[in-house]
């Protein structure tokens, strides 16, 4: 069985029709055909079935090839139309081809019939494929146009010099400008002066790297005079013609940024409120104890001073002096943390022999507050001088040593290690004390924060906060690791040269 061919034959002669069908069969087709010889019959055949080819006589008593071709074209059907006639002249055949016929043959010579049909079937398939592709392209273009025109984001097409070649309608919603009003102007005209430099750099990077998407954040001028913050991404696109364009997709992030800033401000306010609450709680507790001692001792001396021996009077006076000294230290700490927080603390680095400085500090502690503890010092380095603020370093290390003594049982060792390596000093203070709960470690250096297991041990929660501020003031870092019941290890890392 040959290839099925659905052929509509427009012919008034049954004999000629049989000859056409025979030729098709001999050339390998299995024709399914219908013969018509009037416009009405052809109309009905077109309505009734789908045809692969129309083979038409030029002149018939009630019909003609031009009329049949016109009827086919009125139906907007792309079916190969081949004229086969014995009475057609060259001029008429040329006119028929111009009118839309695909080929013409002489009835007495049907050798070209099948090749002509095969060719026209292929070309019809190609035309159908092109129409399908074009339709899909139009649909895609319409879809993308609809997406762009209804997108909330701004879509901009730029020339390589920044000239605006297209903007989506959202420019009116986002910036108050009609797309037509800003067409052919330069995009940099609308940027905030402070943002132009980095946007130009990003723009040049996009041009230099086709296919790479770059992002930028900048402020853009609104028609009402305000500035809107944009998050944009751009990509270099080269058209088939070789023309270079930059496609930019931008989103207005002004409200989102404002919301983020508001959230951060609220979080800061919440932190400040908690800080104030801890401050008031600490101050009321820490001030009350020495003030109570002063008040009670003063009352005792007022009411019974005549009966006191000299030693008892000295004891009372010393108690008052100790309480006032404690109050003085507390006030000093509050003033220091205030200066450090506001950045008003003076930083005065000087050449310093760190090893000698640390040993001197340890000796002071060993003779005063560390009589029941052994501070073991070790040093590793070349002995070269550092350039560090001596008073600030003394405050940091004194706080760490005082804490190690305060929170460690009597007769335990405190390891104090100093390592000088090239341009950095690493100082470790490790005790064998009560340790710090893991949940308290993240907030250990916050002002007025104290670990949950030190309620009965006096303290303000300011020492480590001051130590951290002072360490950072010198360009260093301070960290802590701890294990409950085992001890705590503080590590201070400082640059050996001043970081001004």
Tab-separated table of C-alpha atoms in Angstrom:
chain	number	residue	atom	x	y	z
A	1	UNK	CA	0.000	0.000	0.000
A	2	UNK	CA	1.308	3.417	-1.003
A	3	UNK	CA	1.284	6.711	0.835
A	4	UNK	CA	-2.243	7.984	1.456
A	5	UNK	CA	-2.967	11.207	-0.393
A	6	UNK	CA	-6.252	13.060	0.157
A	7	UNK	CA	-6.842	14.830	-3.138
A	8	UNK	CA	-9.710	17.145	-4.035
A	9	UNK	CA	-9.976	17.077	-7.839
A	10	UNK	CA	-11.820	20.022	-9.405
A	11	UNK	CA	-12.622	18.572	-12.833
A	12	UNK	CA	-15.727	18.214	-15.028
A	13	UNK	CA	-14.355	15.188	-16.898
A	14	UNK	CA	-14.554	11.798	-15.226
A	15	UNK	CA	-12.091	10.361	-17.763
A	16	UNK	CA	-9.488	13.025	-16.993
A	17	UNK	CA	-10.065	12.417	-13.301
A	18	UNK	CA	-9.371	8.699	-13.738
A	19	UNK	CA	-6.164	9.479	-15.613
A	20	UNK	CA	-5.015	11.727	-12.744
A	21	UNK	CA	-5.811	9.068	-10.146
A	22	UNK	CA	-4.034	6.423	-12.210
A	23	UNK	CA	-0.927	8.594	-12.428
A	24	UNK	CA	-0.928	9.035	-8.663
A	25	UNK	CA	-1.289	5.305	-8.074
A	26	UNK	CA	1.501	4.482	-10.504
A	27	UNK	CA	3.832	6.855	-8.679
A	28	UNK	CA	3.274	5.241	-5.276
A	29	UNK	CA	0.328	7.101	-3.797
A	30	UNK	CA	-2.844	5.573	-2.423
A	31	UNK	CA	-5.254	8.413	-3.292
A	32	UNK	CA	-8.454	9.132	-1.421
A	33	UNK	CA	-10.172	11.619	-3.693
A	34	UNK	CA	-13.352	13.433	-4.518
A	35	UNK	CA	-14.261	15.105	-7.812
A	36	UNK	CA	-16.199	18.389	-7.873
A	37	UNK	CA	-16.980	20.771	-10.728
A	38	UNK	CA	-18.916	23.624	-9.105
A	39	UNK	CA	-18.238	26.207	-6.424
A	40	UNK	CA	-21.004	24.792	-4.245
A	41	UNK	CA	-19.610	21.265	-4.441
A	42	UNK	CA	-16.090	22.486	-3.698
A	43	UNK	CA	-17.382	24.466	-0.717
A	44	UNK	CA	-19.119	21.384	0.630
A	45	UNK	CA	-16.015	19.227	0.120
A	46	UNK	CA	-13.849	21.719	2.003
A	47	UNK	CA	-16.355	21.761	4.844
A	48	UNK	CA	-16.600	18.001	4.953
A	49	UNK	CA	-12.969	16.886	4.906
A	50	UNK	CA	-9.339	17.872	5.145
A	51	UNK	CA	-7.372	17.730	1.888
A	52	UNK	CA	-3.672	17.361	1.166
A	53	UNK	CA	-3.787	18.784	-2.361
A	54	UNK	CA	-6.215	20.359	-4.822
A	55	UNK	CA	-5.796	19.473	-8.490
A	56	UNK	CA	-7.844	21.802	-10.649
A	57	UNK	CA	-8.750	22.091	-14.366
A	58	UNK	CA	-8.473	25.666	-15.566
A	59	UNK	CA	-11.740	25.943	-17.485
A	60	UNK	CA	-15.043	24.127	-16.825
A	61	UNK	CA	-18.639	24.858	-17.923
A	62	UNK	CA	-19.751	25.978	-14.404
A	63	UNK	CA	-16.441	26.686	-12.707
A	64	UNK	CA	-12.801	27.762	-13.278
A	65	UNK	CA	-9.392	27.572	-11.662
A	66	UNK	CA	-9.315	31.313	-10.763
A	67	UNK	CA	-12.728	30.971	-9.078
A	68	UNK	CA	-11.658	27.807	-7.246
A	69	UNK	CA	-8.426	29.489	-6.110
A	70	UNK	CA	-10.350	32.518	-4.857
A	71	UNK	CA	-12.752	30.266	-2.947
A	72	UNK	CA	-9.812	28.428	-1.321
A	73	UNK	CA	-8.143	31.693	-0.340
A	74	UNK	CA	-11.379	33.008	1.148
A	75	UNK	CA	-11.283	30.078	3.538
A	76	UNK	CA	-7.721	30.954	4.580
A	77	UNK	CA	-6.593	27.377	3.912
A	78	UNK	CA	-2.999	26.607	2.962
A	79	UNK	CA	-3.498	23.639	0.603
A	80	UNK	CA	-1.250	23.109	-2.443
A	81	UNK	CA	-3.240	24.215	-5.533
A	82	UNK	CA	-2.027	22.690	-8.802
A	83	UNK	CA	-3.607	23.554	-12.163
A	84	UNK	CA	-3.769	20.748	-14.738
A	85	UNK	CA	-5.263	21.885	-18.079
A	86	UNK	CA	-5.007	21.325	-21.751
A	87	UNK	CA	-6.170	24.792	-22.853
A	88	UNK	CA	-4.018	27.077	-20.685
A	89	UNK	CA	-1.494	29.415	-22.294
A	90	UNK	CA	1.740	30.682	-20.820
A	91	UNK	CA	0.391	34.153	-20.007
A	92	UNK	CA	-2.646	32.682	-18.275
A	93	UNK	CA	-0.490	30.214	-16.349
A	94	UNK	CA	1.814	33.015	-15.141
A	95	UNK	CA	-1.196	35.054	-14.035
A	96	UNK	CA	-2.578	32.044	-12.155
A	97	UNK	CA	0.779	31.567	-10.366
A	98	UNK	CA	0.826	35.236	-9.380
A	99	UNK	CA	-2.702	34.840	-8.061
A	100	UNK	CA	-1.551	32.074	-5.724
A	101	UNK	CA	-1.531	28.791	-7.627
A	102	UNK	CA	1.462	26.653	-6.702
A	103	UNK	CA	2.109	25.006	-10.114
A	104	UNK	CA	0.520	24.242	-13.447
A	105	UNK	CA	0.797	21.228	-15.809
A	106	UNK	CA	-0.453	20.236	-19.240
A	107	UNK	CA	-2.925	17.337	-19.271
A	108	UNK	CA	-1.053	15.586	-22.007
A	109	UNK	CA	2.155	15.538	-19.960
A	110	UNK	CA	1.633	14.452	-16.325
A	111	UNK	CA	5.252	13.466	-15.662
A	112	UNK	CA	5.696	16.428	-13.334
A	113	UNK	CA	2.475	15.843	-11.426
A	114	UNK	CA	3.768	13.649	-8.610
A	115	UNK	CA	7.088	15.549	-8.137
A	116	UNK	CA	5.097	18.789	-8.028
A	117	UNK	CA	2.723	17.362	-5.435
A	118	UNK	CA	5.614	16.021	-3.302
A	119	UNK	CA	7.385	19.376	-3.470
A	120	UNK	CA	4.292	21.364	-2.570
A	121	UNK	CA	3.434	19.013	0.288
A	122	UNK	CA	6.915	19.569	1.761
A	123	UNK	CA	6.651	23.322	1.318
A	124	UNK	CA	3.166	23.301	2.855
A	125	UNK	CA	4.554	21.452	5.872
A	126	UNK	CA	7.378	23.981	6.151
A	127	UNK	CA	4.927	26.863	5.901
A	128	UNK	CA	2.784	25.253	8.594
A	129	UNK	CA	5.821	24.802	10.835
A	130	UNK	CA	6.776	28.455	10.317
A	131	UNK	CA	3.230	29.558	11.099
A	132	UNK	CA	3.220	27.424	14.242
A	133	UNK	CA	6.567	28.872	15.329
A	134	UNK	CA	5.452	32.412	14.521
A	135	UNK	CA	2.225	31.899	16.404
A	136	UNK	CA	4.117	30.579	19.408
A	137	UNK	CA	6.524	33.518	19.141
A	138	UNK	CA	3.638	35.997	18.996
A	139	UNK	CA	1.986	34.315	21.952
A	140	UNK	CA	5.249	34.423	23.907
A	141	UNK	CA	5.784	38.056	22.977
A	142	UNK	CA	2.255	38.880	24.061
A	143	UNK	CA	2.713	36.920	27.258
A	144	UNK	CA	6.033	38.605	28.079
A	145	UNK	CA	4.658	41.993	27.108
A	146	UNK	CA	1.709	41.414	29.411
A	147	UNK	CA	4.051	40.303	32.213
A	148	UNK	CA	6.297	43.329	31.741
A	149	UNK	CA	3.485	45.825	31.402
A	150	UNK	CA	1.761	44.488	34.521
A	151	UNK	CA	4.875	43.787	36.581
A	152	UNK	CA	5.363	45.671	39.835
A	153	UNK	CA	9.117	45.709	39.230
A	154	UNK	CA	10.682	48.217	36.873
A	155	UNK	CA	12.052	46.820	33.604
A	156	UNK	CA	14.487	49.092	31.772
A	157	UNK	CA	16.417	48.585	28.522
A	158	UNK	CA	19.537	50.738	28.279
A	159	UNK	CA	22.114	51.522	25.639
A	160	UNK	CA	25.733	51.061	26.721
A	161	UNK	CA	26.000	54.799	27.498
A	162	UNK	CA	23.014	54.598	29.875
A	163	UNK	CA	20.412	56.027	27.478
A	164	UNK	CA	16.932	54.722	28.307
A	165	UNK	CA	15.498	52.865	25.302
A	166	UNK	CA	12.517	51.304	27.047
A	167	UNK	CA	10.852	51.416	30.449
A	168	UNK	CA	7.926	49.343	31.632
A	169	UNK	CA	4.683	51.130	32.605
A	170	UNK	CA	5.545	50.560	36.283
A	171	UNK	CA	7.834	53.618	36.054
A	172	UNK	CA	4.706	55.718	36.515
A	173	UNK	CA	3.667	53.812	39.646
A	174	UNK	CA	7.141	53.637	41.184
A	175	UNK	CA	8.594	57.023	40.249
A	176	UNK	CA	5.799	59.157	38.859
A	177	UNK	CA	7.304	59.307	35.348
A	178	UNK	CA	5.426	58.247	32.236
A	179	UNK	CA	7.586	55.884	30.149
A	180	UNK	CA	7.418	58.277	27.200
A	181	UNK	CA	8.621	61.183	29.349
A	182	UNK	CA	11.936	59.542	30.249
A	183	UNK	CA	12.587	57.732	26.960
A	184	UNK	CA	15.897	58.746	25.317
A	185	UNK	CA	17.137	60.363	28.560
A	186	UNK	CA	20.127	59.035	30.509
A	187	UNK	CA	19.521	56.791	33.505
A	188	UNK	CA	22.297	58.453	35.518
A	189	UNK	CA	20.321	61.695	35.440
A	190	UNK	CA	17.905	60.163	37.974
A	191	UNK	CA	20.482	58.673	40.378
A	192	UNK	CA	21.511	60.201	43.689
A	193	UNK	CA	24.892	61.971	43.275
A	194	UNK	CA	26.463	59.833	45.997
A	195	UNK	CA	25.464	56.600	44.204
A	196	UNK	CA	26.516	57.450	40.633
A	197	UNK	CA	30.135	56.331	41.003
A	198	UNK	CA	29.485	52.778	42.232
A	199	UNK	CA	26.562	52.306	39.804
A	200	UNK	CA	28.799	53.350	36.885
A	201	UNK	CA	31.367	50.810	38.012
A	202	UNK	CA	28.726	48.077	38.167
A	203	UNK	CA	27.473	49.198	34.752
A	204	UNK	CA	30.947	48.845	33.240
A	205	UNK	CA	31.335	45.407	34.831
A	206	UNK	CA	28.080	44.286	33.211
A	207	UNK	CA	29.238	45.531	29.793
A	208	UNK	CA	32.586	43.773	30.162
A	209	UNK	CA	31.035	40.423	31.139
A	210	UNK	CA	28.234	39.350	28.790
A	211	UNK	CA	25.836	36.862	30.351
A	212	UNK	CA	26.843	37.718	33.923
A	213	UNK	CA	24.180	39.268	36.143
A	214	UNK	CA	25.379	42.052	38.442
A	215	UNK	CA	23.459	43.687	41.268
A	216	UNK	CA	23.508	47.179	42.764
A	217	UNK	CA	21.615	49.214	45.304
A	218	UNK	CA	21.083	52.922	44.771
A	219	UNK	CA	18.716	55.823	45.271
A	220	UNK	CA	16.565	57.046	42.393
A	221	UNK	CA	14.791	60.375	42.073
A	222	UNK	CA	10.986	60.393	42.225
A	223	UNK	CA	9.026	62.995	40.308
A	224	UNK	CA	7.700	64.344	43.614
A	225	UNK	CA	11.260	65.211	44.692
A	226	UNK	CA	11.839	62.305	47.090
A	227	UNK	CA	14.472	59.597	46.783
A	228	UNK	CA	13.509	55.955	46.459
A	229	UNK	CA	15.884	53.100	47.274
A	230	UNK	CA	16.196	50.504	44.495
A	231	UNK	CA	17.615	46.991	44.385
A	232	UNK	CA	18.549	46.303	40.760
A	233	UNK	CA	20.095	43.525	38.692
A	234	UNK	CA	21.493	44.066	35.214
A	235	UNK	CA	22.638	41.848	32.392
A	236	UNK	CA	24.499	42.450	29.154
A	237	UNK	CA	22.474	41.332	26.099
A	238	UNK	CA	23.765	41.228	22.526
A	239	UNK	CA	21.113	41.171	19.775
A	240	UNK	CA	21.596	39.117	16.587
A	241	UNK	CA	22.441	42.367	14.816
A	242	UNK	CA	25.347	42.873	17.209
A	243	UNK	CA	23.740	45.734	19.128
A	244	UNK	CA	24.578	45.718	22.824
A	245	UNK	CA	21.906	46.522	25.370
A	246	UNK	CA	21.684	46.332	29.163
A	247	UNK	CA	18.520	44.812	30.619
A	248	UNK	CA	17.805	46.054	34.147
A	249	UNK	CA	15.246	44.726	36.590
A	250	UNK	CA	14.742	47.008	39.587
A	251	UNK	CA	12.586	46.773	42.703
A	252	UNK	CA	11.642	49.562	45.094
A	253	UNK	CA	12.964	48.529	48.508
A	254	UNK	CA	12.383	51.846	50.284
A	255	UNK	CA	9.531	50.650	52.488
A	256	UNK	CA	11.277	47.364	53.239
A	257	UNK	CA	14.466	49.157	54.244
A	258	UNK	CA	12.508	51.603	56.377
A	259	UNK	CA	10.728	48.670	58.015
A	260	UNK	CA	14.089	47.001	58.712
A	261	UNK	CA	15.464	50.190	60.215
A	262	UNK	CA	12.321	50.549	62.311
A	263	UNK	CA	12.658	46.956	63.495
A	264	UNK	CA	16.314	47.508	64.382
A	265	UNK	CA	15.412	50.723	66.201
A	266	UNK	CA	12.748	48.871	68.175
A	267	UNK	CA	15.187	46.091	69.002
A	268	UNK	CA	17.744	48.680	70.092
A	269	UNK	CA	15.129	50.419	72.215
A	270	UNK	CA	14.192	47.089	73.757
A	271	UNK	CA	17.841	46.344	74.498
A	272	UNK	CA	18.277	49.814	75.994
A	273	UNK	CA	15.178	49.297	78.123
A	274	UNK	CA	16.550	45.978	79.380
A	275	UNK	CA	19.929	47.627	79.946
A	276	UNK	CA	18.335	50.433	81.957
A	277	UNK	CA	16.372	47.900	83.975
A	278	UNK	CA	19.537	45.916	84.776
A	279	UNK	CA	21.357	49.153	85.548
A	280	UNK	CA	18.716	50.337	88.025
A	281	UNK	CA	18.581	46.915	89.640
A	282	UNK	CA	22.348	46.729	89.939
A	283	UNK	CA	22.748	50.286	91.185
A	284	UNK	CA	20.030	49.917	93.805
A	285	UNK	CA	21.686	46.742	95.089
A	286	UNK	CA	25.340	47.742	94.847
A	287	UNK	CA	24.813	51.247	96.236
A	288	UNK	CA	22.518	50.087	99.030
A	289	UNK	CA	25.083	47.739	100.602
A	290	UNK	CA	27.888	50.281	101.201
A	291	UNK	CA	25.426	53.059	101.994
A	292	UNK	CA	23.795	50.839	104.593
A	293	UNK	CA	27.193	50.043	106.083
A	294	UNK	CA	28.068	53.740	106.244
A	295	UNK	CA	24.698	54.656	107.757
A	296	UNK	CA	24.703	51.926	110.412
A	297	UNK	CA	28.348	52.555	111.384
A	298	UNK	CA	27.769	56.311	111.618
A	299	UNK	CA	24.688	55.797	113.799
A	300	UNK	CA	26.609	53.403	116.001
A	301	UNK	CA	29.402	55.895	116.495
A	302	UNK	CA	26.969	58.735	117.154
A	303	UNK	CA	25.083	56.824	119.816
A	304	UNK	CA	27.965	54.930	121.502
A	305	UNK	CA	31.199	56.698	120.613
A	306	UNK	CA	31.864	57.585	124.267
A	307	UNK	CA	31.919	53.924	125.184
A	308	UNK	CA	34.169	52.859	122.278
A	309	UNK	CA	37.803	52.148	122.778
A	310	UNK	CA	40.286	53.645	120.333
A	311	UNK	CA	40.643	50.382	118.373
A	312	UNK	CA	36.871	50.067	118.041
A	313	UNK	CA	36.623	53.628	116.743
A	314	UNK	CA	39.372	52.921	114.206
A	315	UNK	CA	37.500	49.813	113.105
A	316	UNK	CA	34.319	51.853	112.519
A	317	UNK	CA	36.194	54.527	110.603
A	318	UNK	CA	37.846	51.852	108.430
A	319	UNK	CA	34.469	50.287	107.694
A	320	UNK	CA	33.188	53.681	106.531
A	321	UNK	CA	36.313	54.231	104.408
A	322	UNK	CA	35.963	50.781	102.794
A	323	UNK	CA	32.303	51.455	101.945
A	324	UNK	CA	33.074	54.854	100.427
A	325	UNK	CA	35.960	53.307	98.489
A	326	UNK	CA	33.580	50.666	97.125
A	327	UNK	CA	31.130	53.393	96.115
A	328	UNK	CA	33.951	55.272	94.410
A	329	UNK	CA	34.961	52.208	92.404
A	330	UNK	CA	31.346	51.663	91.397
A	331	UNK	CA	30.960	55.253	90.210
A	332	UNK	CA	34.271	55.014	88.351
A	333	UNK	CA	33.143	51.857	86.555
A	334	UNK	CA	29.856	53.478	85.486
A	335	UNK	CA	31.722	56.553	84.192
A	336	UNK	CA	34.275	54.401	82.377
A	337	UNK	CA	31.667	52.250	80.601
A	338	UNK	CA	29.810	55.421	79.653
A	339	UNK	CA	32.925	56.943	78.091
A	340	UNK	CA	33.832	53.705	76.339
A	341	UNK	CA	30.315	53.291	74.921
A	342	UNK	CA	30.301	56.849	73.592
A	343	UNK	CA	33.817	56.631	72.157
A	344	UNK	CA	35.112	59.460	74.352
A	345	UNK	CA	37.837	57.448	76.072
A	346	UNK	CA	41.367	58.651	75.282
A	347	UNK	CA	43.720	56.046	73.819
A	348	UNK	CA	47.402	56.754	74.537
A	349	UNK	CA	49.713	53.917	73.400
A	350	UNK	CA	53.328	53.851	74.609
A	351	UNK	CA	56.241	51.417	74.155
A	352	UNK	CA	55.795	48.652	76.701
A	353	UNK	CA	57.681	45.544	77.766
A	354	UNK	CA	54.709	43.191	78.045
A	355	UNK	CA	56.512	40.443	79.939
A	356	UNK	CA	57.782	42.833	82.626
A	357	UNK	CA	54.397	44.551	82.807
A	358	UNK	CA	52.518	41.273	83.359
A	359	UNK	CA	54.954	40.063	86.016
A	360	UNK	CA	54.685	43.363	87.882
A	361	UNK	CA	50.866	43.150	87.785
A	362	UNK	CA	50.942	39.586	89.087
A	363	UNK	CA	53.233	40.609	91.960
A	364	UNK	CA	50.793	43.341	92.986
A	365	UNK	CA	47.906	40.880	93.039
A	366	UNK	CA	49.945	38.241	94.850
A	367	UNK	CA	50.743	40.723	97.639
A	368	UNK	CA	47.191	42.029	98.015
A	369	UNK	CA	44.057	40.186	96.901
A	370	UNK	CA	45.590	36.873	95.748
A	371	UNK	CA	47.258	35.766	98.964
A	372	UNK	CA	45.249	32.530	98.986
A	373	UNK	CA	45.857	31.763	95.297
A	374	UNK	CA	48.954	30.965	93.269
A	375	UNK	CA	49.290	32.857	89.979
A	376	UNK	CA	51.560	30.885	87.629
A	377	UNK	CA	53.087	33.008	84.857
A	378	UNK	CA	54.568	31.684	81.620
A	379	UNK	CA	56.028	33.635	78.721
A	380	UNK	CA	56.897	32.817	75.127
A	381	UNK	CA	58.290	35.435	72.754
A	382	UNK	CA	61.297	37.499	71.741
A	383	UNK	CA	60.948	40.154	74.454
A	384	UNK	CA	60.430	43.007	71.987
A	385	UNK	CA	58.454	46.057	73.087
A	386	UNK	CA	54.826	46.504	72.170
A	387	UNK	CA	53.015	49.778	71.561
A	388	UNK	CA	49.978	49.613	73.854
A	389	UNK	CA	48.034	51.885	76.200
A	390	UNK	CA	49.383	50.792	79.590
A	391	UNK	CA	46.470	52.016	81.700
A	392	UNK	CA	43.871	50.413	79.456
A	393	UNK	CA	45.760	47.094	79.410
A	394	UNK	CA	46.109	47.240	83.201
A	395	UNK	CA	42.350	47.710	83.531
A	396	UNK	CA	41.648	44.707	81.251
A	397	UNK	CA	44.092	42.286	82.849
A	398	UNK	CA	43.306	43.435	86.401
A	399	UNK	CA	39.660	42.679	85.808
A	400	UNK	CA	40.435	39.193	84.487
A	401	UNK	CA	42.755	38.402	87.383
A	402	UNK	CA	40.302	39.809	89.949
A	403	UNK	CA	37.517	37.649	88.517
A	404	UNK	CA	39.746	34.560	88.511
A	405	UNK	CA	40.495	35.130	92.189
A	406	UNK	CA	36.899	36.004	93.123
A	407	UNK	CA	35.320	32.954	91.499
A	408	UNK	CA	37.990	30.345	92.395
A	409	UNK	CA	38.279	28.383	95.654
A	410	UNK	CA	41.211	29.203	97.931
A	411	UNK	CA	44.532	27.427	97.318
A	412	UNK	CA	43.865	26.898	93.609
A	413	UNK	CA	46.169	27.919	90.759
A	414	UNK	CA	45.543	30.630	88.176
A	415	UNK	CA	47.419	30.222	84.920
A	416	UNK	CA	48.601	33.487	83.327
A	417	UNK	CA	50.234	32.989	79.895
A	418	UNK	CA	51.726	35.544	77.500
A	419	UNK	CA	52.657	34.674	73.905
A	420	UNK	CA	54.250	37.253	71.592
A	421	UNK	CA	54.129	36.147	67.969
A	422	UNK	CA	55.395	38.566	65.344
A	423	UNK	CA	52.849	41.379	65.410
A	424	UNK	CA	50.356	39.999	67.937
A	425	UNK	CA	50.208	39.291	71.671
A	426	UNK	CA	48.007	36.527	73.070
A	427	UNK	CA	47.245	36.630	76.798
A	428	UNK	CA	45.399	33.812	78.590
A	429	UNK	CA	44.008	33.881	82.126
A	430	UNK	CA	42.688	30.496	83.221
A	431	UNK	CA	41.233	29.686	86.621
A	432	UNK	CA	39.935	26.571	88.401
A	433	UNK	CA	36.757	28.242	89.579
A	434	UNK	CA	33.020	27.682	89.474
A	435	UNK	CA	32.750	28.155	85.719
A	436	UNK	CA	30.093	29.932	83.647
A	437	UNK	CA	26.831	28.304	82.464
A	438	UNK	CA	26.805	27.835	78.680
A	439	UNK	CA	23.592	29.850	78.299
A	440	UNK	CA	25.319	32.884	79.866
A	441	UNK	CA	28.403	32.858	77.628
A	442	UNK	CA	26.815	34.727	74.655
A	443	UNK	CA	25.903	37.672	76.934
A	444	UNK	CA	28.984	37.545	79.137
A	445	UNK	CA	30.391	40.883	77.931
A	446	UNK	CA	27.117	42.841	78.078
A	447	UNK	CA	26.988	45.663	80.657
A	448	UNK	CA	25.277	44.712	83.936
A	449	UNK	CA	24.877	41.086	82.895
A	450	UNK	CA	26.044	38.522	85.424
A	451	UNK	CA	26.063	34.754	85.184
A	452	UNK	CA	23.137	32.955	86.770
A	453	UNK	CA	25.352	31.089	89.277
A	454	UNK	CA	27.013	34.111	90.975
A	455	UNK	CA	24.067	35.689	92.792
A	456	UNK	CA	25.745	35.465	96.207
A	457	UNK	CA	29.091	36.832	95.007
A	458	UNK	CA	29.269	40.646	94.900
A	459	UNK	CA	29.685	42.273	91.514
A	460	UNK	CA	28.230	44.865	89.133
A	461	UNK	CA	28.410	43.104	85.776
A	462	UNK	CA	30.508	45.995	84.416
A	463	UNK	CA	34.037	44.582	84.612
A	464	UNK	CA	33.949	42.306	81.572
A	465	UNK	CA	31.973	44.854	79.544
A	466	UNK	CA	34.720	47.416	80.221
A	467	UNK	CA	37.423	44.827	79.451
A	468	UNK	CA	35.828	44.095	76.073
A	469	UNK	CA	35.446	47.787	75.182
A	470	UNK	CA	39.053	48.520	76.152
A	471	UNK	CA	40.373	45.517	74.248
A	472	UNK	CA	38.486	46.525	71.112
A	473	UNK	CA	39.682	50.114	71.568
A	474	UNK	CA	43.219	48.789	71.042
A	475	UNK	CA	42.147	46.798	67.984
A	476	UNK	CA	42.052	43.479	69.802
A	477	UNK	CA	39.583	40.761	70.748
A	478	UNK	CA	38.576	38.983	73.929
A	479	UNK	CA	36.886	35.570	74.149
A	480	UNK	CA	35.943	33.133	76.887
A	481	UNK	CA	35.437	29.401	77.236
A	482	UNK	CA	34.193	27.763	80.389
A	483	UNK	CA	33.031	24.546	81.993
A	484	UNK	CA	30.951	24.423	85.162
A	485	UNK	CA	32.946	23.201	88.150
A	486	UNK	CA	36.176	23.121	86.120
A	487	UNK	CA	37.046	26.735	85.389
A	488	UNK	CA	37.083	29.551	82.867
A	489	UNK	CA	39.669	30.586	80.272
A	490	UNK	CA	39.829	34.153	78.892
A	491	UNK	CA	41.925	34.875	75.806
A	492	UNK	CA	42.923	38.438	74.916
A	493	UNK	CA	44.481	39.020	71.500
A	494	UNK	CA	46.138	42.399	70.889
A	495	UNK	CA	48.142	43.884	68.019
A	496	UNK	CA	51.667	44.807	69.156
A	497	UNK	CA	51.461	48.093	67.260
A	498	UNK	CA	48.840	50.707	68.073
A	499	UNK	CA	45.698	50.618	65.931
A	500	UNK	CA	44.766	54.301	65.731
